[in-house]
Amino acid sequence: MRTQVGIIGAGPAGLLLSHVLHLRGISSVVLERRSRDHVERRVRAGVLEQGTVDTLIEAGVGDRMLREGLPHHGIELRYGGAGHRIAFDELVPGRSITVYGQQEVVKDLIEARLAAGGDIRFDVENVALHSLESQPYVTFGDGERLDCDVIAGCDGFHGVSRPSVPEGVLRTFEREYPFAWLGVLAEVTPSAEELIYARNERGFALHSMRSPTVSRFYLQVPPDVDADDWPDERIWDELRARLETVPGFTLATGPIIEKGVTPMRSFVVEPMQYGRLYLAGDAAHIVPPTGAKGLNLAVADVRVLTEALDAYFRDGSTALLDGYSAACLRRVWRAQHFSWWMTTLLHTFDEDDDYGRRLQLSHLDYVTSSEAAATTLAENYVGLPFDLTGPL
């Protein structure tokens, strides 16, 4: 087989890249080691930045998101027995977020690609990347081969793309946090209209939602925790303890339909390219989910890579491809800092660190009382405009 762009991974980055390249008349083949059912069902992020929403609409895959997604114009920071709203509609007029599950984005993209005759191959085994410096190709399955002009590595943190780069080429930056998130999906009407980020001496908690009838919750837990050690009753007791801290708020409970533990880490590789391999999304960077940046960074990478590939296949120009990593990393490091900042602002660290706790509370007071500080949070949370962090 031959195609212009071989895409490894059918997550949001790989699928969106394949779709927007198709709109530009550029051919691609997507290889995914998991089944279609697995890819469409795995629950991940659910907060879409303004720029991500705009990108999906521009790409023609935003209709269901516009019908079913939940636009939000603020979030609540809850601590010290009070709630404080960060009002996006006042601080950054015209920009907001939309709550719409990552798996729903994936479903929309798969449907669009298949309807347009796209080549997505699921359950692909033995994927290997070759000859990245000159004439790249991919082998997979039982001796099948895909020749291509470039390869996009969109296969996540544990994929084969990044390890295919020779040792010593990539520089790694990483940090692991001393806690994890226990994530819970429940069939219950959300208890609030907007997301609640709760700082509590017992640990952080987040109240989110997926639809008018399904809620999403997170609890800060030790990094080695087993989800099976948290029966439903214990989860609801702990969520009530961390969230029912303001007068008049009562947490609605219901059947828990899914739970799992998410490790908290920060990770970046530089550069995000080698030869004719270009890394995008989680293959190149991971952020703790506190800032809701993972999926949104993947979309930003795809925008940069699409423009670079379009220029290359249209007139042979390599300038944007050569600058791909630098352009992406400007936004990646801004999101890394924001995610780290939100994480340290809201989570409990060393229980004996009274000094650290007082600094944390002081900063929360500043964010919730200063329009300038609140604007900084709002501006980063809804997503910086793409033209502020590099070319499209």
Coordinates of C-alpha atoms in Angstrom, one line a residue:
M1 CA 0.0 0.0 0.0
R2 CA 1.0 3.6 -0.4
T3 CA -0.4 6.8 1.0
Q4 CA 0.9 10.3 1.6
V5 CA 0.6 10.3 5.4
G6 CA 0.7 7.2 7.6
I7 CA -1.1 7.9 10.9
I8 CA -0.4 5.7 13.9
G9 CA -3.3 5.8 16.4
A10 CA -7.1 6.4 16.1
G11 CA -7.5 8.7 19.0
P12 CA -8.6 12.3 18.6
A13 CA -5.3 13.5 17.2
G14 CA -5.0 10.8 14.6
L15 CA -8.6 10.8 13.5
L16 CA -8.8 14.6 13.3
L17 CA -5.6 14.8 11.4
S18 CA -6.8 12.2 8.9
H19 CA -10.1 14.1 8.5
V20 CA -8.7 17.6 7.9
L21 CA -6.0 16.2 5.6
H22 CA -8.8 14.6 3.6
L23 CA -10.5 18.1 3.3
R24 CA -7.2 19.4 1.9
G25 CA -7.0 16.5 -0.7
I26 CA -4.2 14.7 1.2
S27 CA -4.5 10.9 1.5
S28 CA -3.8 9.0 4.8
V29 CA -4.2 5.6 6.4
V30 CA -4.9 5.2 10.1
L31 CA -3.6 2.2 12.0
E32 CA -5.0 1.4 15.5
R33 CA -4.1 -1.5 17.7
R34 CA -7.3 -1.4 19.6
S35 CA -10.8 -2.4 18.4
R36 CA -13.3 0.2 17.2
D37 CA -15.5 -0.6 20.1
H38 CA -12.7 0.0 22.6
V39 CA -11.7 3.3 21.0
E40 CA -15.3 4.6 21.0
R41 CA -16.0 3.6 24.6
R42 CA -12.9 4.6 26.6
V43 CA -13.8 7.6 28.8
R44 CA -11.3 10.4 28.8
A45 CA -11.4 14.2 28.9
G46 CA -14.6 16.0 28.6
V47 CA -13.8 19.8 28.5
L48 CA -13.2 21.4 25.1
E49 CA -11.6 24.8 24.8
Q50 CA -13.1 27.5 22.6
G51 CA -10.4 26.8 19.9
T52 CA -11.1 23.1 19.9
V53 CA -14.9 23.7 19.5
D54 CA -14.2 26.1 16.6
T55 CA -11.8 23.6 15.0
L56 CA -14.4 20.8 15.1
I57 CA -17.0 23.1 13.6
E58 CA -14.7 24.3 10.9
A59 CA -13.9 20.6 10.1
G60 CA -17.6 19.8 9.7
V61 CA -17.7 17.4 12.6
G62 CA -19.3 19.6 15.2
D63 CA -23.1 19.2 14.6
R64 CA -23.7 16.6 17.4
M65 CA -21.4 18.5 19.7
L66 CA -23.5 21.6 19.2
R67 CA -26.7 19.7 19.9
E68 CA -25.6 17.6 22.8
G69 CA -22.6 19.5 24.3
L70 CA -22.9 21.6 27.4
P71 CA -21.5 25.1 27.0
H72 CA -20.1 26.5 30.3
H73 CA -19.3 30.2 30.9
G74 CA -17.5 29.7 34.3
I75 CA -16.2 27.3 36.9
E76 CA -16.4 27.4 40.7
L77 CA -13.4 27.3 43.0
R78 CA -14.7 25.9 46.4
Y79 CA -12.6 26.2 49.5
G80 CA -12.8 27.4 53.1
G81 CA -16.5 26.9 53.3
A82 CA -17.3 29.2 50.3
G83 CA -17.7 29.0 46.5
H84 CA -16.1 31.5 44.2
R85 CA -17.2 31.7 40.5
I86 CA -14.6 32.4 37.8
A87 CA -16.8 34.0 35.2
F88 CA -15.5 33.4 31.7
D89 CA -18.3 35.4 30.2
E90 CA -17.1 38.5 32.1
L91 CA -13.4 38.0 32.1
V92 CA -12.8 36.8 28.6
P93 CA -16.0 37.8 26.7
G94 CA -16.9 35.6 23.7
R95 CA -14.8 32.6 24.9
S96 CA -16.1 29.6 26.9
I97 CA -15.7 25.9 27.2
T98 CA -18.0 23.0 26.1
V99 CA -18.4 19.8 28.1
Y100 CA -18.5 17.0 25.5
G101 CA -16.8 13.6 26.1
Q102 CA -13.7 12.7 24.2
Q103 CA -15.2 9.4 23.3
E104 CA -18.1 11.4 21.6
V105 CA -15.5 13.4 19.6
V106 CA -13.9 10.1 18.5
K107 CA -17.3 8.6 17.4
D108 CA -18.0 11.7 15.4
L109 CA -14.6 11.6 13.7
I110 CA -14.8 7.9 12.9
E111 CA -18.2 8.3 11.4
A112 CA -17.1 11.3 9.3
R113 CA -13.9 9.5 8.0
L114 CA -15.8 6.3 7.1
A115 CA -18.6 8.2 5.4
A116 CA -15.9 9.9 3.2
G117 CA -14.2 6.6 2.4
G118 CA -11.4 7.0 4.9
D119 CA -9.1 4.0 5.6
I120 CA -9.1 3.3 9.3
R121 CA -7.7 -0.1 10.3
F122 CA -8.6 -1.4 13.8
D123 CA -7.1 -4.4 15.7
V124 CA -3.8 -3.9 13.9
E125 CA -0.9 -5.9 15.5
N126 CA 2.9 -5.8 15.2
V127 CA 3.2 -2.1 14.1
A128 CA 6.7 -1.0 13.4
L129 CA 8.2 2.2 11.9
H130 CA 11.1 2.1 9.5
S131 CA 13.5 4.4 7.5
L132 CA 12.3 7.5 9.3
E133 CA 15.2 9.7 8.0
S134 CA 14.4 9.3 4.2
Q135 CA 11.6 7.1 2.8
P136 CA 9.5 6.0 5.8
Y137 CA 7.3 3.0 5.8
V138 CA 5.3 1.0 8.4
T139 CA 5.0 -2.7 8.7
F140 CA 2.1 -4.3 10.5
G141 CA 0.0 -7.4 10.9
D142 CA 1.4 -10.5 9.1
G143 CA 4.0 -8.8 6.9
E144 CA 1.9 -6.0 5.5
R145 CA 3.6 -2.8 4.5
L146 CA 2.5 0.9 4.2
D147 CA 4.8 3.2 2.3
C148 CA 4.2 7.0 2.9
D149 CA 5.9 10.3 2.6
V150 CA 5.6 11.2 6.3
I151 CA 4.4 9.4 9.5
A152 CA 2.3 11.0 12.2
G153 CA 2.8 9.4 15.6
C154 CA -0.6 9.9 17.3
D155 CA -0.6 6.7 19.3
G156 CA -0.3 8.0 22.9
F157 CA 2.1 7.8 25.7
H158 CA 2.5 3.9 25.4
G159 CA 2.5 3.8 21.6
V160 CA 5.3 2.6 19.3
S161 CA 6.0 6.0 17.6
R162 CA 8.1 7.7 20.2
P163 CA 10.2 4.6 21.0
S164 CA 11.0 4.3 17.3
V165 CA 13.2 7.4 17.5
P166 CA 16.9 6.5 18.0
E167 CA 18.1 6.7 21.6
G168 CA 19.6 10.0 22.5
V169 CA 17.7 12.1 20.0
L170 CA 14.8 13.1 22.2
R171 CA 15.1 15.0 25.5
T172 CA 12.5 14.1 28.1
F173 CA 11.0 16.4 30.8
E174 CA 8.7 14.8 33.3
R175 CA 7.3 15.0 36.8
E176 CA 5.2 12.5 38.7
Y177 CA 2.8 13.8 41.4
P178 CA 2.4 12.0 44.8
F179 CA -1.3 11.3 44.2
A180 CA -3.8 10.0 41.6
W181 CA -7.4 10.7 40.6
L182 CA -10.2 8.2 41.3
G183 CA -12.6 8.9 38.4
V184 CA -16.3 8.0 38.7
L185 CA -19.1 8.1 36.1
A186 CA -22.6 8.0 37.6
E187 CA -26.1 8.0 36.3
V188 CA -27.2 11.0 38.3
T189 CA -28.3 14.6 37.4
P190 CA -25.4 17.0 38.0
S191 CA -25.7 18.8 41.3
A192 CA -24.4 22.1 39.8
E193 CA -24.6 23.8 36.5
E194 CA -20.9 24.3 36.2
L195 CA -17.7 22.4 37.2
I196 CA -16.7 22.6 40.9
Y197 CA -13.0 22.5 41.8
A198 CA -13.0 21.8 45.5
R199 CA -9.9 22.3 47.6
N200 CA -10.3 20.3 50.9
E201 CA -8.0 19.2 53.7
R202 CA -9.2 15.7 53.0
G203 CA -8.0 16.1 49.4
F204 CA -9.1 17.6 46.1
A205 CA -12.5 16.8 44.5
L206 CA -14.0 17.7 41.2
H207 CA -17.7 17.8 40.2
S208 CA -18.2 17.6 36.5
M209 CA -20.8 16.2 34.1
R210 CA -21.2 14.5 30.8
S211 CA -24.9 15.2 30.1
P212 CA -28.0 16.4 31.8
T213 CA -28.4 12.9 33.3
V214 CA -24.8 11.7 33.7
S215 CA -22.2 13.2 36.2
R216 CA -18.4 12.8 36.4
F217 CA -16.5 13.0 39.6
Y218 CA -12.9 12.8 40.7
L219 CA -11.3 12.3 44.1
Q220 CA -7.6 12.8 45.0
V221 CA -6.3 9.4 46.2
P222 CA -2.9 7.9 46.9
P223 CA -1.0 6.9 43.7
D224 CA -1.1 3.2 44.4
V225 CA -4.8 3.0 45.2
D226 CA -6.9 0.1 43.8
A227 CA -10.3 1.2 42.6
D228 CA -11.8 -2.0 43.9
D229 CA -11.0 -0.8 47.4
W230 CA -13.5 2.0 46.9
P231 CA -17.0 0.6 46.9
D232 CA -19.8 3.0 45.9
E233 CA -20.9 3.9 49.4
R234 CA -17.3 4.9 50.3
I235 CA -17.0 7.0 47.1
W236 CA -20.3 8.9 47.8
D237 CA -19.3 9.5 51.5
E238 CA -16.0 11.0 50.5
L239 CA -17.5 13.1 47.7
R240 CA -20.0 14.5 50.2
A241 CA -17.3 15.2 52.7
R242 CA -15.3 17.2 50.2
L243 CA -18.0 18.9 48.2
E244 CA -20.8 19.6 50.7
T245 CA -18.9 22.4 52.4
V246 CA -21.0 25.4 51.4
P247 CA -24.4 26.3 52.7
G248 CA -27.3 24.9 50.7
F249 CA -25.4 22.5 48.5
T250 CA -26.5 18.9 48.5
L251 CA -24.7 16.3 46.4
A252 CA -27.1 14.1 44.3
T253 CA -26.1 10.4 44.2
G254 CA -27.0 7.5 42.0
P255 CA -25.8 4.4 40.3
I256 CA -22.0 4.4 39.6
I257 CA -21.5 2.9 36.1
E258 CA -17.7 3.2 35.8
K259 CA -14.7 4.0 37.9
G260 CA -10.9 4.0 37.4
V261 CA -7.7 5.5 38.7
T262 CA -5.8 8.1 36.6
P263 CA -2.1 8.7 37.5
M264 CA -1.0 12.3 37.7
R265 CA 2.1 13.1 35.6
S266 CA 3.6 15.8 33.5
F267 CA 5.7 14.8 30.4
V268 CA 7.2 16.5 27.4
V269 CA 9.6 15.3 24.7
E270 CA 11.7 17.7 22.6
P271 CA 11.8 17.9 19.7
M272 CA 8.4 16.5 18.7
Q273 CA 9.8 15.3 15.4
Y274 CA 12.6 13.2 13.9
G275 CA 13.3 12.8 10.2
R276 CA 9.8 12.3 8.7
L277 CA 8.1 11.3 11.9
Y278 CA 6.0 13.9 13.6
L279 CA 4.6 13.3 17.1
A280 CA 1.2 14.7 18.2
G281 CA -0.9 14.5 21.3
D282 CA -0.1 12.2 24.2
A283 CA 2.8 10.6 22.2
A284 CA 4.7 13.9 22.8
H285 CA 3.2 15.4 26.0
I286 CA 1.1 14.5 29.0
V287 CA -0.5 17.0 31.4
P288 CA -2.2 16.3 34.7
P289 CA -6.0 16.6 34.0
T290 CA -6.6 19.4 36.5
G291 CA -6.3 22.0 33.7
A292 CA -8.3 20.0 31.1
K293 CA -5.6 20.5 28.5
G294 CA -4.8 17.0 27.1
L295 CA -7.3 16.6 24.3
N296 CA -7.1 20.4 23.5
L297 CA -3.3 20.2 23.1
A298 CA -3.7 17.3 20.7
V299 CA -6.1 19.4 18.6
A300 CA -3.6 22.3 18.6
D301 CA -0.8 20.0 17.4
V302 CA -3.1 18.8 14.6
R303 CA -3.7 22.3 13.4
V304 CA 0.0 23.1 13.2
L305 CA 0.8 19.8 11.5
T306 CA -2.0 20.2 9.0
E307 CA -0.8 23.5 7.8
A308 CA 2.8 22.2 7.5
L309 CA 1.7 19.1 5.5
D310 CA -0.5 21.2 3.3
A311 CA 2.4 23.5 2.4
Y312 CA 4.6 20.5 1.8
F313 CA 2.3 18.6 -0.5
R314 CA 1.1 21.7 -2.3
D315 CA 4.4 23.3 -3.2
G316 CA 7.1 21.3 -1.7
S317 CA 7.9 23.8 1.1
T318 CA 9.4 22.3 4.2
A319 CA 9.7 25.4 6.3
L320 CA 6.5 24.7 8.4
L321 CA 7.4 21.1 8.8
D322 CA 10.9 22.0 10.0
G323 CA 9.3 24.4 12.5
Y324 CA 6.6 22.1 13.6
S325 CA 8.1 21.1 17.0
A326 CA 9.0 24.7 18.0
A327 CA 5.6 26.0 17.0
C328 CA 3.8 23.3 19.1
L329 CA 6.0 23.5 22.1
R330 CA 5.3 27.1 22.7
R331 CA 1.7 26.1 23.5
V332 CA 2.6 22.8 25.1
W333 CA 4.8 24.5 27.8
R334 CA 2.1 27.2 28.5
A335 CA -0.4 24.4 29.1
Q336 CA 2.1 22.5 31.2
H337 CA 2.6 25.5 33.4
F338 CA -1.1 26.1 33.7
S339 CA -1.9 22.4 34.5
W340 CA 0.9 22.3 37.1
W341 CA -0.3 25.6 38.6
M342 CA -3.9 24.4 38.9
T343 CA -2.7 21.1 40.4
T344 CA -0.6 22.7 43.1
L345 CA -3.3 25.3 43.8
L346 CA -5.9 22.7 44.7
H347 CA -4.4 19.5 45.9
T348 CA -3.3 18.4 49.3
F349 CA 0.4 17.6 49.4
D350 CA 2.5 16.9 52.5
E351 CA 0.0 16.8 55.4
D352 CA 2.7 18.2 57.8
D353 CA 3.5 21.2 55.6
D354 CA 1.6 24.0 57.3
Y355 CA 3.6 26.6 55.5
G356 CA 2.7 25.2 52.1
R357 CA -1.0 25.1 53.0
R358 CA -1.0 28.8 54.0
L359 CA 0.7 29.7 50.7
Q360 CA -1.9 27.7 48.9
L361 CA -4.8 29.4 50.6
S362 CA -3.2 32.8 50.1
H363 CA -3.0 32.2 46.4
L364 CA -6.6 31.0 46.2
D365 CA -7.7 34.2 48.0
Y366 CA -5.7 36.2 45.5
V367 CA -7.2 34.4 42.5
T368 CA -10.8 34.8 43.8
S369 CA -10.4 38.5 44.8
S370 CA -8.2 39.9 42.0
E371 CA -9.7 40.5 38.6
A372 CA -6.3 40.3 37.0
A373 CA -5.5 36.9 38.6
A374 CA -9.0 35.5 37.8
T375 CA -8.6 36.7 34.2
T376 CA -5.3 34.8 33.9
L377 CA -7.0 31.6 35.1
A378 CA -10.0 32.2 32.8
E379 CA -7.9 33.0 29.7
N380 CA -5.8 29.9 30.1
Y381 CA -8.7 27.6 31.0
V382 CA -10.8 28.5 27.9
G383 CA -7.7 28.2 25.8
L384 CA -5.4 30.9 24.4
P385 CA -6.0 31.9 20.8
F386 CA -3.9 29.9 18.4
D387 CA -2.2 32.9 17.0
L388 CA -0.7 33.7 20.4
T389 CA 1.3 30.5 20.6
G390 CA 2.5 29.8 17.1
P391 CA 1.5 29.6 13.5
L392 CA -1.4 27.5 12.4

